[in-house]
Amino acid sequence: MATLRSPAPDVGSRPVSERAAVRVGTGDAILRGRELGARLRELRAAAGLTGEEVAGRMGRAHSTLSRWENGGLIPRVPDVAFMLDLYGMQGAERETLLRCAQGAREREDWEVDVSVAVADYARMERRAWKVETFYNGAVPGLLQTPDYAREILRAWDPAATAQQIERGVGVRLARQRRLADEDPLQLSAVIAEGALRVAVGGATVMRAQLKRIVDVAAQPNVELRVLPFAAGAHGGMTGTFTILRLRDDHDVVTFETRGGDVYYEDVEPFAQALRRLTAAALPQRKSVAMIAAMRRDFS
């Protein structure tokens, strides 16, 4: 089964130093290939060229160009350079796309700068209109306070420098701003009770973190439920997962391992599990009341 492995997005955040092999979806489709293909398609359209015209100028079959643009096949770097010349693309983005093409064709692990690894997930999330998630180990990154996030990042990678930690916190805060945009990201989260009771950073950090959750839950674009201990065995006991509902592509589900993230395009089994978890969780009003009571317990 095809997977994408890159540093983790939330519970451990993304390790600041990681070797990553980037693959996602079915067949040969990979995450960076999908991103690269989507951008090449946009540039071609902006240049006023049809797929048939570009394929003809390159001496390629139109089906090959189509597979490049949908991420099913990764073009060689010279092919990308030819297309970028054809589309009049110069400057920094050109160099970025060429590097992306080179990296996307790698089949072995390679060193990835943390900013690139973070961007892999953040770009996907930025394309989403809704995030549906279950968390059983920590508070979702979209809800974390800076102090809570720092503790999570340090625990995930004790070798991280202060600068690397702050970079990770900064990216997380930037992601959170989408919850308050004019066209806000929709968030539907089920959080296991145990994740909210872990004393990350101590009482002061946890009181602020739980208040943050209560405050965000008041927003009309946020649905939040707590899965209590009393629910017993449940379909999320194998771990956290997140469904990204994308505006311009197939939805994707992602979950993390110590070895990196895994992405799948077969979302429905996870959507079914999330529906069962939502049904077993407390309604939002009772969930918020429970979190407020937990906050008083951290004294």
PDB file of C-alpha atoms in Angstrom:
ATOM      1  CA  MET A   1       0.000   0.000   0.000  1.00  0.00           C
ATOM      2  CA  ALA A   2       1.411   3.353  -0.976  1.00  0.00           C
ATOM      3  CA  THR A   3       2.274   5.658   1.886  1.00  0.00           C
ATOM      4  CA  LEU A   4       3.757   9.025   2.578  1.00  0.00           C
ATOM      5  CA  ARG A   5       6.275   9.201   5.374  1.00  0.00           C
ATOM      6  CA  SER A   6       7.332  12.595   6.657  1.00  0.00           C
ATOM      7  CA  PRO A   7       7.698  14.123  10.104  1.00  0.00           C
ATOM      8  CA  ALA A   8       4.468  14.069  12.095  1.00  0.00           C
ATOM      9  CA  PRO A   9       2.043  17.018  11.996  1.00  0.00           C
ATOM     10  CA  ASP A  10       0.618  17.361  15.469  1.00  0.00           C
ATOM     11  CA  VAL A  11       0.955  14.935  18.362  1.00  0.00           C
ATOM     12  CA  GLY A  12       4.704  14.994  18.072  1.00  0.00           C
ATOM     13  CA  SER A  13       4.563  17.785  15.586  1.00  0.00           C
ATOM     14  CA  ARG A  14       7.153  17.159  12.934  1.00  0.00           C
ATOM     15  CA  PRO A  15      10.513  15.949  14.151  1.00  0.00           C
ATOM     16  CA  VAL A  16      13.087  18.613  13.452  1.00  0.00           C
ATOM     17  CA  SER A  17      15.435  16.133  11.866  1.00  0.00           C
ATOM     18  CA  GLU A  18      13.993  13.253   9.872  1.00  0.00           C
ATOM     19  CA  ARG A  19      14.617  11.166   6.800  1.00  0.00           C
ATOM     20  CA  ALA A  20      11.463  11.045   4.737  1.00  0.00           C
ATOM     21  CA  ALA A  21      10.240   9.044   1.761  1.00  0.00           C
ATOM     22  CA  VAL A  22       7.246  10.791   0.281  1.00  0.00           C
ATOM     23  CA  ARG A  23       4.541   8.581  -1.219  1.00  0.00           C
ATOM     24  CA  VAL A  24       0.772   8.790  -0.999  1.00  0.00           C
ATOM     25  CA  GLY A  25      -2.386   7.369  -2.439  1.00  0.00           C
ATOM     26  CA  THR A  26      -2.829   4.542  -4.891  1.00  0.00           C
ATOM     27  CA  GLY A  27      -0.566   3.320  -7.649  1.00  0.00           C
ATOM     28  CA  ASP A  28       2.400   5.610  -8.176  1.00  0.00           C
ATOM     29  CA  ALA A  29       0.740   8.820  -6.947  1.00  0.00           C
ATOM     30  CA  ILE A  30       2.792  10.641  -4.332  1.00  0.00           C
ATOM     31  CA  LEU A  31       2.115  13.737  -2.292  1.00  0.00           C
ATOM     32  CA  ARG A  32       4.727  15.997  -3.856  1.00  0.00           C
ATOM     33  CA  GLY A  33       3.865  14.606  -7.267  1.00  0.00           C
ATOM     34  CA  ARG A  34       0.257  15.668  -6.767  1.00  0.00           C
ATOM     35  CA  GLU A  35       1.344  19.116  -5.620  1.00  0.00           C
ATOM     36  CA  LEU A  36       3.775  19.480  -8.508  1.00  0.00           C
ATOM     37  CA  GLY A  37       1.244  18.268 -11.049  1.00  0.00           C
ATOM     38  CA  ALA A  38      -1.463  20.609  -9.791  1.00  0.00           C
ATOM     39  CA  ARG A  39       0.862  23.600 -10.095  1.00  0.00           C
ATOM     40  CA  LEU A  40       2.018  22.605 -13.587  1.00  0.00           C
ATOM     41  CA  ARG A  41      -1.622  22.310 -14.629  1.00  0.00           C
ATOM     42  CA  GLU A  42      -2.333  25.806 -13.249  1.00  0.00           C
ATOM     43  CA  LEU A  43       0.659  27.293 -15.076  1.00  0.00           C
ATOM     44  CA  ARG A  44      -0.330  25.638 -18.349  1.00  0.00           C
ATOM     45  CA  ALA A  45      -3.863  27.010 -18.082  1.00  0.00           C
ATOM     46  CA  ALA A  46      -2.528  30.483 -17.229  1.00  0.00           C
ATOM     47  CA  ALA A  47      -0.334  30.327 -20.339  1.00  0.00           C
ATOM     48  CA  GLY A  48      -3.414  29.590 -22.463  1.00  0.00           C
ATOM     49  CA  LEU A  49      -2.155  26.222 -23.648  1.00  0.00           C
ATOM     50  CA  THR A  50      -4.070  22.955 -23.952  1.00  0.00           C
ATOM     51  CA  GLY A  51      -2.695  19.631 -22.821  1.00  0.00           C
ATOM     52  CA  GLU A  52      -2.587  18.455 -26.423  1.00  0.00           C
ATOM     53  CA  GLU A  53      -0.524  21.493 -27.460  1.00  0.00           C
ATOM     54  CA  VAL A  54       2.031  21.024 -24.688  1.00  0.00           C
ATOM     55  CA  ALA A  55       2.307  17.292 -25.259  1.00  0.00           C
ATOM     56  CA  GLY A  56       2.825  17.895 -28.978  1.00  0.00           C
ATOM     57  CA  ARG A  57       5.612  20.414 -28.429  1.00  0.00           C
ATOM     58  CA  MET A  58       7.317  17.972 -26.070  1.00  0.00           C
ATOM     59  CA  GLY A  59       6.903  14.999 -28.354  1.00  0.00           C
ATOM     60  CA  ARG A  60       4.964  13.198 -25.625  1.00  0.00           C
ATOM     61  CA  ALA A  61       1.626  11.421 -25.539  1.00  0.00           C
ATOM     62  CA  HIS A  62      -1.203  13.489 -24.117  1.00  0.00           C
ATOM     63  CA  SER A  63      -1.891  10.669 -21.646  1.00  0.00           C
ATOM     64  CA  THR A  64       1.629  11.109 -20.260  1.00  0.00           C
ATOM     65  CA  LEU A  65       1.094  14.810 -19.677  1.00  0.00           C
ATOM     66  CA  SER A  66      -2.237  14.048 -17.987  1.00  0.00           C
ATOM     67  CA  ARG A  67      -0.538  11.620 -15.619  1.00  0.00           C
ATOM     68  CA  TRP A  68       2.111  14.235 -14.822  1.00  0.00           C
ATOM     69  CA  GLU A  69      -0.577  16.753 -13.976  1.00  0.00           C
ATOM     70  CA  ASN A  70      -2.621  14.422 -11.759  1.00  0.00           C
ATOM     71  CA  GLY A  71       0.400  13.107  -9.863  1.00  0.00           C
ATOM     72  CA  GLY A  72       0.170   9.581 -11.196  1.00  0.00           C
ATOM     73  CA  LEU A  73       3.551   9.901 -12.901  1.00  0.00           C
ATOM     74  CA  ILE A  74       6.488  12.098 -11.945  1.00  0.00           C
ATOM     75  CA  PRO A  75       8.120  13.999 -14.841  1.00  0.00           C
ATOM     76  CA  ARG A  76      11.888  14.089 -15.143  1.00  0.00           C
ATOM     77  CA  VAL A  77      13.555  17.341 -14.133  1.00  0.00           C
ATOM     78  CA  PRO A  78      14.415  18.249 -17.780  1.00  0.00           C
ATOM     79  CA  ASP A  79      10.745  17.756 -18.694  1.00  0.00           C
ATOM     80  CA  VAL A  80       9.679  20.095 -15.890  1.00  0.00           C
ATOM     81  CA  ALA A  81      12.267  22.655 -16.998  1.00  0.00           C
ATOM     82  CA  PHE A  82      10.945  22.495 -20.581  1.00  0.00           C
ATOM     83  CA  MET A  83       7.366  23.045 -19.395  1.00  0.00           C
ATOM     84  CA  LEU A  84       8.353  25.935 -17.154  1.00  0.00           C
ATOM     85  CA  ASP A  85      10.177  27.570 -20.076  1.00  0.00           C
ATOM     86  CA  LEU A  86       7.074  27.064 -22.191  1.00  0.00           C
ATOM     87  CA  TYR A  87       4.881  28.652 -19.515  1.00  0.00           C
ATOM     88  CA  GLY A  88       7.264  31.588 -18.976  1.00  0.00           C
ATOM     89  CA  MET A  89       7.999  30.664 -15.361  1.00  0.00           C
ATOM     90  CA  GLN A  90      11.225  32.121 -13.992  1.00  0.00           C
ATOM     91  CA  GLY A  91      12.641  33.081 -10.608  1.00  0.00           C
ATOM     92  CA  ALA A  92      12.310  31.494  -7.183  1.00  0.00           C
ATOM     93  CA  GLU A  93       9.200  29.439  -7.893  1.00  0.00           C
ATOM     94  CA  ARG A  94      10.877  27.876 -10.909  1.00  0.00           C
ATOM     95  CA  GLU A  95      13.765  26.692  -8.729  1.00  0.00           C
ATOM     96  CA  THR A  96      11.332  25.429  -6.096  1.00  0.00           C
ATOM     97  CA  LEU A  97       9.388  23.405  -8.652  1.00  0.00           C
ATOM     98  CA  LEU A  98      12.562  21.913 -10.100  1.00  0.00           C
ATOM     99  CA  ARG A  99      13.677  20.870  -6.611  1.00  0.00           C
ATOM    100  CA  CYS A 100      10.236  19.428  -5.997  1.00  0.00           C
ATOM    101  CA  ALA A 101      10.495  17.381  -9.189  1.00  0.00           C
ATOM    102  CA  GLN A 102      13.899  16.066  -8.170  1.00  0.00           C
ATOM    103  CA  GLY A 103      12.725  15.143  -4.683  1.00  0.00           C
ATOM    104  CA  ALA A 104       9.474  13.604  -5.870  1.00  0.00           C
ATOM    105  CA  ARG A 105      11.342  11.141  -8.086  1.00  0.00           C
ATOM    106  CA  GLU A 106      13.446   9.814  -5.226  1.00  0.00           C
ATOM    107  CA  ARG A 107      12.532   6.294  -4.182  1.00  0.00           C
ATOM    108  CA  GLU A 108      14.905   6.137  -1.229  1.00  0.00           C
ATOM    109  CA  ASP A 109      14.984   8.197   1.938  1.00  0.00           C
ATOM    110  CA  TRP A 110      16.647  11.591   1.809  1.00  0.00           C
ATOM    111  CA  GLU A 111      17.302  14.420   4.221  1.00  0.00           C
ATOM    112  CA  VAL A 112      14.453  16.913   4.408  1.00  0.00           C
ATOM    113  CA  ASP A 113      14.702  20.358   5.949  1.00  0.00           C
ATOM    114  CA  VAL A 114      12.030  20.800   8.568  1.00  0.00           C
ATOM    115  CA  SER A 115      10.442  23.738   6.780  1.00  0.00           C
ATOM    116  CA  VAL A 116       9.930  21.553   3.702  1.00  0.00           C
ATOM    117  CA  ALA A 117       8.529  18.708   5.784  1.00  0.00           C
ATOM    118  CA  VAL A 118       6.139  21.005   7.625  1.00  0.00           C
ATOM    119  CA  ALA A 119       5.025  22.475   4.314  1.00  0.00           C
ATOM    120  CA  ASP A 120       4.049  19.033   3.015  1.00  0.00           C
ATOM    121  CA  TYR A 121       1.268  18.772   5.583  1.00  0.00           C
ATOM    122  CA  ALA A 122       0.482  22.488   5.865  1.00  0.00           C
ATOM    123  CA  ARG A 123      -0.062  22.803   2.104  1.00  0.00           C
ATOM    124  CA  MET A 124      -2.523  19.927   2.174  1.00  0.00           C
ATOM    125  CA  GLU A 125      -4.352  21.382   5.161  1.00  0.00           C
ATOM    126  CA  ARG A 126      -4.443  24.812   3.511  1.00  0.00           C
ATOM    127  CA  ARG A 127      -6.277  23.262   0.554  1.00  0.00           C
ATOM    128  CA  ALA A 128      -8.874  21.728   2.863  1.00  0.00           C
ATOM    129  CA  TRP A 129     -12.241  23.316   3.602  1.00  0.00           C
ATOM    130  CA  LYS A 130     -12.756  20.987   6.557  1.00  0.00           C
ATOM    131  CA  VAL A 131     -10.620  18.958   8.936  1.00  0.00           C
ATOM    132  CA  GLU A 132     -12.194  15.977  10.717  1.00  0.00           C
ATOM    133  CA  THR A 133     -10.020  14.389  13.362  1.00  0.00           C
ATOM    134  CA  PHE A 134      -9.782  12.028  16.301  1.00  0.00           C
ATOM    135  CA  TYR A 135      -7.047  12.523  18.887  1.00  0.00           C
ATOM    136  CA  ASN A 136      -6.279  10.122  21.691  1.00  0.00           C
ATOM    137  CA  GLY A 137      -2.779  11.176  22.782  1.00  0.00           C
ATOM    138  CA  ALA A 138      -2.709  14.959  22.851  1.00  0.00           C
ATOM    139  CA  VAL A 139      -4.678  18.068  21.961  1.00  0.00           C
ATOM    140  CA  PRO A 140      -4.955  18.628  18.175  1.00  0.00           C
ATOM    141  CA  GLY A 141      -2.361  21.034  16.816  1.00  0.00           C
ATOM    142  CA  LEU A 142      -5.088  23.392  15.584  1.00  0.00           C
ATOM    143  CA  LEU A 143      -6.105  23.901  19.217  1.00  0.00           C
ATOM    144  CA  GLN A 144      -2.726  23.967  20.970  1.00  0.00           C
ATOM    145  CA  THR A 145      -1.422  26.974  22.883  1.00  0.00           C
ATOM    146  CA  PRO A 146       2.213  27.957  22.244  1.00  0.00           C
ATOM    147  CA  ASP A 147       3.386  26.672  25.643  1.00  0.00           C
ATOM    148  CA  TYR A 148       1.589  23.355  25.206  1.00  0.00           C
ATOM    149  CA  ALA A 149       2.988  23.002  21.678  1.00  0.00           C
ATOM    150  CA  ARG A 150       6.548  23.636  22.925  1.00  0.00           C
ATOM    151  CA  GLU A 151       6.222  20.833  25.460  1.00  0.00           C
ATOM    152  CA  ILE A 152       4.884  18.432  22.838  1.00  0.00           C
ATOM    153  CA  LEU A 153       7.674  19.325  20.407  1.00  0.00           C
ATOM    154  CA  ARG A 154      10.374  18.883  23.049  1.00  0.00           C
ATOM    155  CA  ALA A 155       8.954  15.528  24.109  1.00  0.00           C
ATOM    156  CA  TRP A 156       8.861  14.323  20.511  1.00  0.00           C
ATOM    157  CA  ASP A 157      12.424  15.355  19.731  1.00  0.00           C
ATOM    158  CA  PRO A 158      14.590  16.021  22.827  1.00  0.00           C
ATOM    159  CA  ALA A 159      17.500  16.953  20.541  1.00  0.00           C
ATOM    160  CA  ALA A 160      15.594  19.868  18.987  1.00  0.00           C
ATOM    161  CA  THR A 161      17.148  23.307  19.383  1.00  0.00           C
ATOM    162  CA  ALA A 162      15.183  26.259  20.710  1.00  0.00           C
ATOM    163  CA  GLN A 163      15.127  27.743  17.221  1.00  0.00           C
ATOM    164  CA  GLN A 164      13.695  24.568  15.748  1.00  0.00           C
ATOM    165  CA  ILE A 165      11.057  24.387  18.465  1.00  0.00           C
ATOM    166  CA  GLU A 166       9.987  27.981  17.855  1.00  0.00           C
ATOM    167  CA  ARG A 167       9.817  27.347  14.126  1.00  0.00           C
ATOM    168  CA  GLY A 168       7.432  24.478  14.758  1.00  0.00           C
ATOM    169  CA  VAL A 169       5.323  26.569  17.117  1.00  0.00           C
ATOM    170  CA  GLY A 170       5.180  29.382  14.578  1.00  0.00           C
ATOM    171  CA  VAL A 171       3.918  27.108  11.829  1.00  0.00           C
ATOM    172  CA  ARG A 172       1.267  25.741  14.165  1.00  0.00           C
ATOM    173  CA  LEU A 173       0.038  29.209  15.067  1.00  0.00           C
ATOM    174  CA  ALA A 174      -0.099  30.144  11.384  1.00  0.00           C
ATOM    175  CA  ARG A 175      -2.262  27.094  10.717  1.00  0.00           C
ATOM    176  CA  GLN A 176      -4.590  28.063  13.549  1.00  0.00           C
ATOM    177  CA  ARG A 177      -5.312  31.466  12.021  1.00  0.00           C
ATOM    178  CA  ARG A 178      -7.409  29.757   9.370  1.00  0.00           C
ATOM    179  CA  LEU A 179     -10.014  28.997  12.029  1.00  0.00           C
ATOM    180  CA  ALA A 180     -10.727  32.737  12.237  1.00  0.00           C
ATOM    181  CA  ASP A 181     -10.512  33.637   8.527  1.00  0.00           C
ATOM    182  CA  GLU A 182     -13.368  35.284   6.666  1.00  0.00           C
ATOM    183  CA  ASP A 183     -13.926  31.882   5.060  1.00  0.00           C
ATOM    184  CA  PRO A 184     -12.852  29.836   8.071  1.00  0.00           C
ATOM    185  CA  LEU A 185     -11.601  26.291   8.097  1.00  0.00           C
ATOM    186  CA  GLN A 186     -14.262  23.945   9.445  1.00  0.00           C
ATOM    187  CA  LEU A 187     -13.005  21.763  12.290  1.00  0.00           C
ATOM    188  CA  SER A 188     -14.745  18.689  13.656  1.00  0.00           C
ATOM    189  CA  ALA A 189     -12.714  17.080  16.437  1.00  0.00           C
ATOM    190  CA  VAL A 190     -13.277  14.182  18.803  1.00  0.00           C
ATOM    191  CA  ILE A 191     -10.710  14.132  21.608  1.00  0.00           C
ATOM    192  CA  ALA A 192     -10.292  11.215  23.984  1.00  0.00           C
ATOM    193  CA  GLU A 193     -10.633  12.194  27.640  1.00  0.00           C
ATOM    194  CA  GLY A 194      -7.194  10.828  28.431  1.00  0.00           C
ATOM    195  CA  ALA A 195      -5.549  13.260  26.012  1.00  0.00           C
ATOM    196  CA  LEU A 196      -7.015  16.153  27.992  1.00  0.00           C
ATOM    197  CA  ARG A 197      -5.927  14.846  31.390  1.00  0.00           C
ATOM    198  CA  VAL A 198      -2.228  14.409  30.610  1.00  0.00           C
ATOM    199  CA  ALA A 199      -0.417  17.177  32.531  1.00  0.00           C
ATOM    200  CA  VAL A 200       1.622  18.514  29.618  1.00  0.00           C
ATOM    201  CA  GLY A 201       3.881  21.269  30.978  1.00  0.00           C
ATOM    202  CA  GLY A 202       2.210  21.350  34.380  1.00  0.00           C
ATOM    203  CA  ALA A 203      -0.921  22.909  35.831  1.00  0.00           C
ATOM    204  CA  THR A 204      -0.434  26.444  34.502  1.00  0.00           C
ATOM    205  CA  VAL A 205       0.105  25.281  30.935  1.00  0.00           C
ATOM    206  CA  MET A 206      -2.877  22.933  31.131  1.00  0.00           C
ATOM    207  CA  ARG A 207      -5.255  25.533  32.532  1.00  0.00           C
ATOM    208  CA  ALA A 208      -4.403  27.842  29.632  1.00  0.00           C
ATOM    209  CA  GLN A 209      -4.660  24.969  27.146  1.00  0.00           C
ATOM    210  CA  LEU A 210      -8.079  23.856  28.336  1.00  0.00           C
ATOM    211  CA  LYS A 211      -9.346  27.443  28.306  1.00  0.00           C
ATOM    212  CA  ARG A 212      -8.137  27.740  24.720  1.00  0.00           C
ATOM    213  CA  ILE A 213     -10.170  24.671  23.755  1.00  0.00           C
ATOM    214  CA  VAL A 214     -13.305  26.032  25.420  1.00  0.00           C
ATOM    215  CA  ASP A 215     -12.865  29.402  23.696  1.00  0.00           C
ATOM    216  CA  VAL A 216     -12.346  27.903  20.248  1.00  0.00           C
ATOM    217  CA  ALA A 217     -15.295  25.533  20.703  1.00  0.00           C
ATOM    218  CA  ALA A 218     -17.545  28.615  20.885  1.00  0.00           C
ATOM    219  CA  GLN A 219     -16.790  29.427  17.230  1.00  0.00           C
ATOM    220  CA  PRO A 220     -19.565  28.418  14.805  1.00  0.00           C
ATOM    221  CA  ASN A 221     -17.093  26.625  12.501  1.00  0.00           C
ATOM    222  CA  VAL A 222     -15.834  24.330  15.251  1.00  0.00           C
ATOM    223  CA  GLU A 223     -17.489  21.135  16.458  1.00  0.00           C
ATOM    224  CA  LEU A 224     -15.769  19.553  19.445  1.00  0.00           C
ATOM    225  CA  ARG A 225     -16.632  16.449  21.412  1.00  0.00           C
ATOM    226  CA  VAL A 226     -14.932  14.552  24.221  1.00  0.00           C
ATOM    227  CA  LEU A 227     -14.871  10.762  24.168  1.00  0.00           C
ATOM    228  CA  PRO A 228     -15.090   9.883  27.895  1.00  0.00           C
ATOM    229  CA  PHE A 229     -13.393   6.991  29.628  1.00  0.00           C
ATOM    230  CA  ALA A 230     -16.887   5.634  30.277  1.00  0.00           C
ATOM    231  CA  ALA A 231     -17.340   4.978  26.559  1.00  0.00           C
ATOM    232  CA  GLY A 232     -15.132   1.915  26.965  1.00  0.00           C
ATOM    233  CA  ALA A 233     -13.537   0.209  23.980  1.00  0.00           C
ATOM    234  CA  HIS A 234     -13.852   2.235  20.787  1.00  0.00           C
ATOM    235  CA  GLY A 235     -12.783   2.385  17.157  1.00  0.00           C
ATOM    236  CA  GLY A 236     -10.014   4.911  17.759  1.00  0.00           C
ATOM    237  CA  MET A 237      -7.911   2.861  20.143  1.00  0.00           C
ATOM    238  CA  THR A 238      -5.300   2.264  17.457  1.00  0.00           C
ATOM    239  CA  GLY A 239      -4.481   5.958  17.370  1.00  0.00           C
ATOM    240  CA  THR A 240      -5.013   9.456  16.080  1.00  0.00           C
ATOM    241  CA  PHE A 241      -6.103  10.128  12.508  1.00  0.00           C
ATOM    242  CA  THR A 242      -7.176  13.164  10.489  1.00  0.00           C
ATOM    243  CA  ILE A 243      -9.354  13.461   7.386  1.00  0.00           C
ATOM    244  CA  LEU A 244      -8.641  16.424   5.122  1.00  0.00           C
ATOM    245  CA  ARG A 245     -11.665  17.384   3.040  1.00  0.00           C
ATOM    246  CA  LEU A 246     -10.102  19.075   0.003  1.00  0.00           C
ATOM    247  CA  ARG A 247     -11.732  21.668  -2.228  1.00  0.00           C
ATOM    248  CA  ASP A 248      -9.838  20.759  -5.383  1.00  0.00           C
ATOM    249  CA  ASP A 249      -8.946  17.097  -5.077  1.00  0.00           C
ATOM    250  CA  HIS A 250      -9.849  13.773  -3.534  1.00  0.00           C
ATOM    251  CA  ASP A 251     -10.080  13.788   0.255  1.00  0.00           C
ATOM    252  CA  VAL A 252      -7.107  12.340   2.123  1.00  0.00           C
ATOM    253  CA  VAL A 253      -6.714  10.717   5.517  1.00  0.00           C
ATOM    254  CA  THR A 254      -3.456  10.939   7.438  1.00  0.00           C
ATOM    255  CA  PHE A 255      -2.127   9.408  10.602  1.00  0.00           C
ATOM    256  CA  GLU A 256       1.287   9.459  12.149  1.00  0.00           C
ATOM    257  CA  THR A 257       3.854   6.945  13.277  1.00  0.00           C
ATOM    258  CA  ARG A 258       7.287   7.397  14.778  1.00  0.00           C
ATOM    259  CA  GLY A 259       8.620   6.591  11.318  1.00  0.00           C
ATOM    260  CA  GLY A 260       6.563   9.381   9.768  1.00  0.00           C
ATOM    261  CA  ASP A 261       3.130  10.256   8.423  1.00  0.00           C
ATOM    262  CA  VAL A 262       0.984   7.904   6.397  1.00  0.00           C
ATOM    263  CA  TYR A 263      -1.532   9.245   3.877  1.00  0.00           C
ATOM    264  CA  TYR A 264      -4.336   7.282   2.203  1.00  0.00           C
ATOM    265  CA  GLU A 265      -6.915   8.252  -0.366  1.00  0.00           C
ATOM    266  CA  ASP A 266      -9.341   5.571   0.837  1.00  0.00           C
ATOM    267  CA  VAL A 267     -11.054   7.835   3.345  1.00  0.00           C
ATOM    268  CA  GLU A 268     -14.338   6.017   3.921  1.00  0.00           C
ATOM    269  CA  PRO A 269     -13.189   3.409   6.517  1.00  0.00           C
ATOM    270  CA  PHE A 270     -11.819   6.250   8.645  1.00  0.00           C
ATOM    271  CA  ALA A 271     -14.942   8.356   8.098  1.00  0.00           C
ATOM    272  CA  GLN A 272     -17.051   5.442   9.314  1.00  0.00           C
ATOM    273  CA  ALA A 273     -14.865   5.052  12.391  1.00  0.00           C
ATOM    274  CA  LEU A 274     -15.110   8.780  13.099  1.00  0.00           C
ATOM    275  CA  ARG A 275     -18.900   8.664  12.853  1.00  0.00           C
ATOM    276  CA  ARG A 276     -18.951   5.895  15.449  1.00  0.00           C
ATOM    277  CA  LEU A 277     -16.560   7.827  17.685  1.00  0.00           C
ATOM    278  CA  THR A 278     -18.708  10.947  17.365  1.00  0.00           C
ATOM    279  CA  ALA A 279     -21.816   8.974  18.323  1.00  0.00           C
ATOM    280  CA  ALA A 280     -20.054   7.558  21.399  1.00  0.00           C
ATOM    281  CA  ALA A 281     -18.679  10.950  22.480  1.00  0.00           C
ATOM    282  CA  LEU A 282     -20.436  13.517  24.626  1.00  0.00           C
ATOM    283  CA  PRO A 283     -22.454  16.242  22.883  1.00  0.00           C
ATOM    284  CA  GLN A 284     -20.588  19.509  22.485  1.00  0.00           C
ATOM    285  CA  ARG A 285     -22.296  21.280  25.387  1.00  0.00           C
ATOM    286  CA  LYS A 286     -21.451  18.463  27.801  1.00  0.00           C
ATOM    287  CA  SER A 287     -17.955  18.171  26.323  1.00  0.00           C
ATOM    288  CA  VAL A 288     -17.247  21.849  26.972  1.00  0.00           C
ATOM    289  CA  ALA A 289     -18.608  21.504  30.512  1.00  0.00           C
ATOM    290  CA  MET A 290     -16.299  18.539  31.130  1.00  0.00           C
ATOM    291  CA  ILE A 291     -13.277  20.442  29.841  1.00  0.00           C
ATOM    292  CA  ALA A 292     -14.146  23.425  32.056  1.00  0.00           C
ATOM    293  CA  ALA A 293     -14.323  21.071  35.061  1.00  0.00           C
ATOM    294  CA  MET A 294     -10.962  19.533  34.119  1.00  0.00           C
ATOM    295  CA  ARG A 295      -9.477  23.020  34.087  1.00  0.00           C
ATOM    296  CA  ARG A 296     -10.540  23.555  37.671  1.00  0.00           C
ATOM    297  CA  ASP A 297      -8.849  20.260  38.586  1.00  0.00           C
ATOM    298  CA  PHE A 298      -5.469  21.612  37.440  1.00  0.00           C
ATOM    299  CA  SER A 299      -4.653  23.738  40.461  1.00  0.00           C
TER     300      SER A 299
END
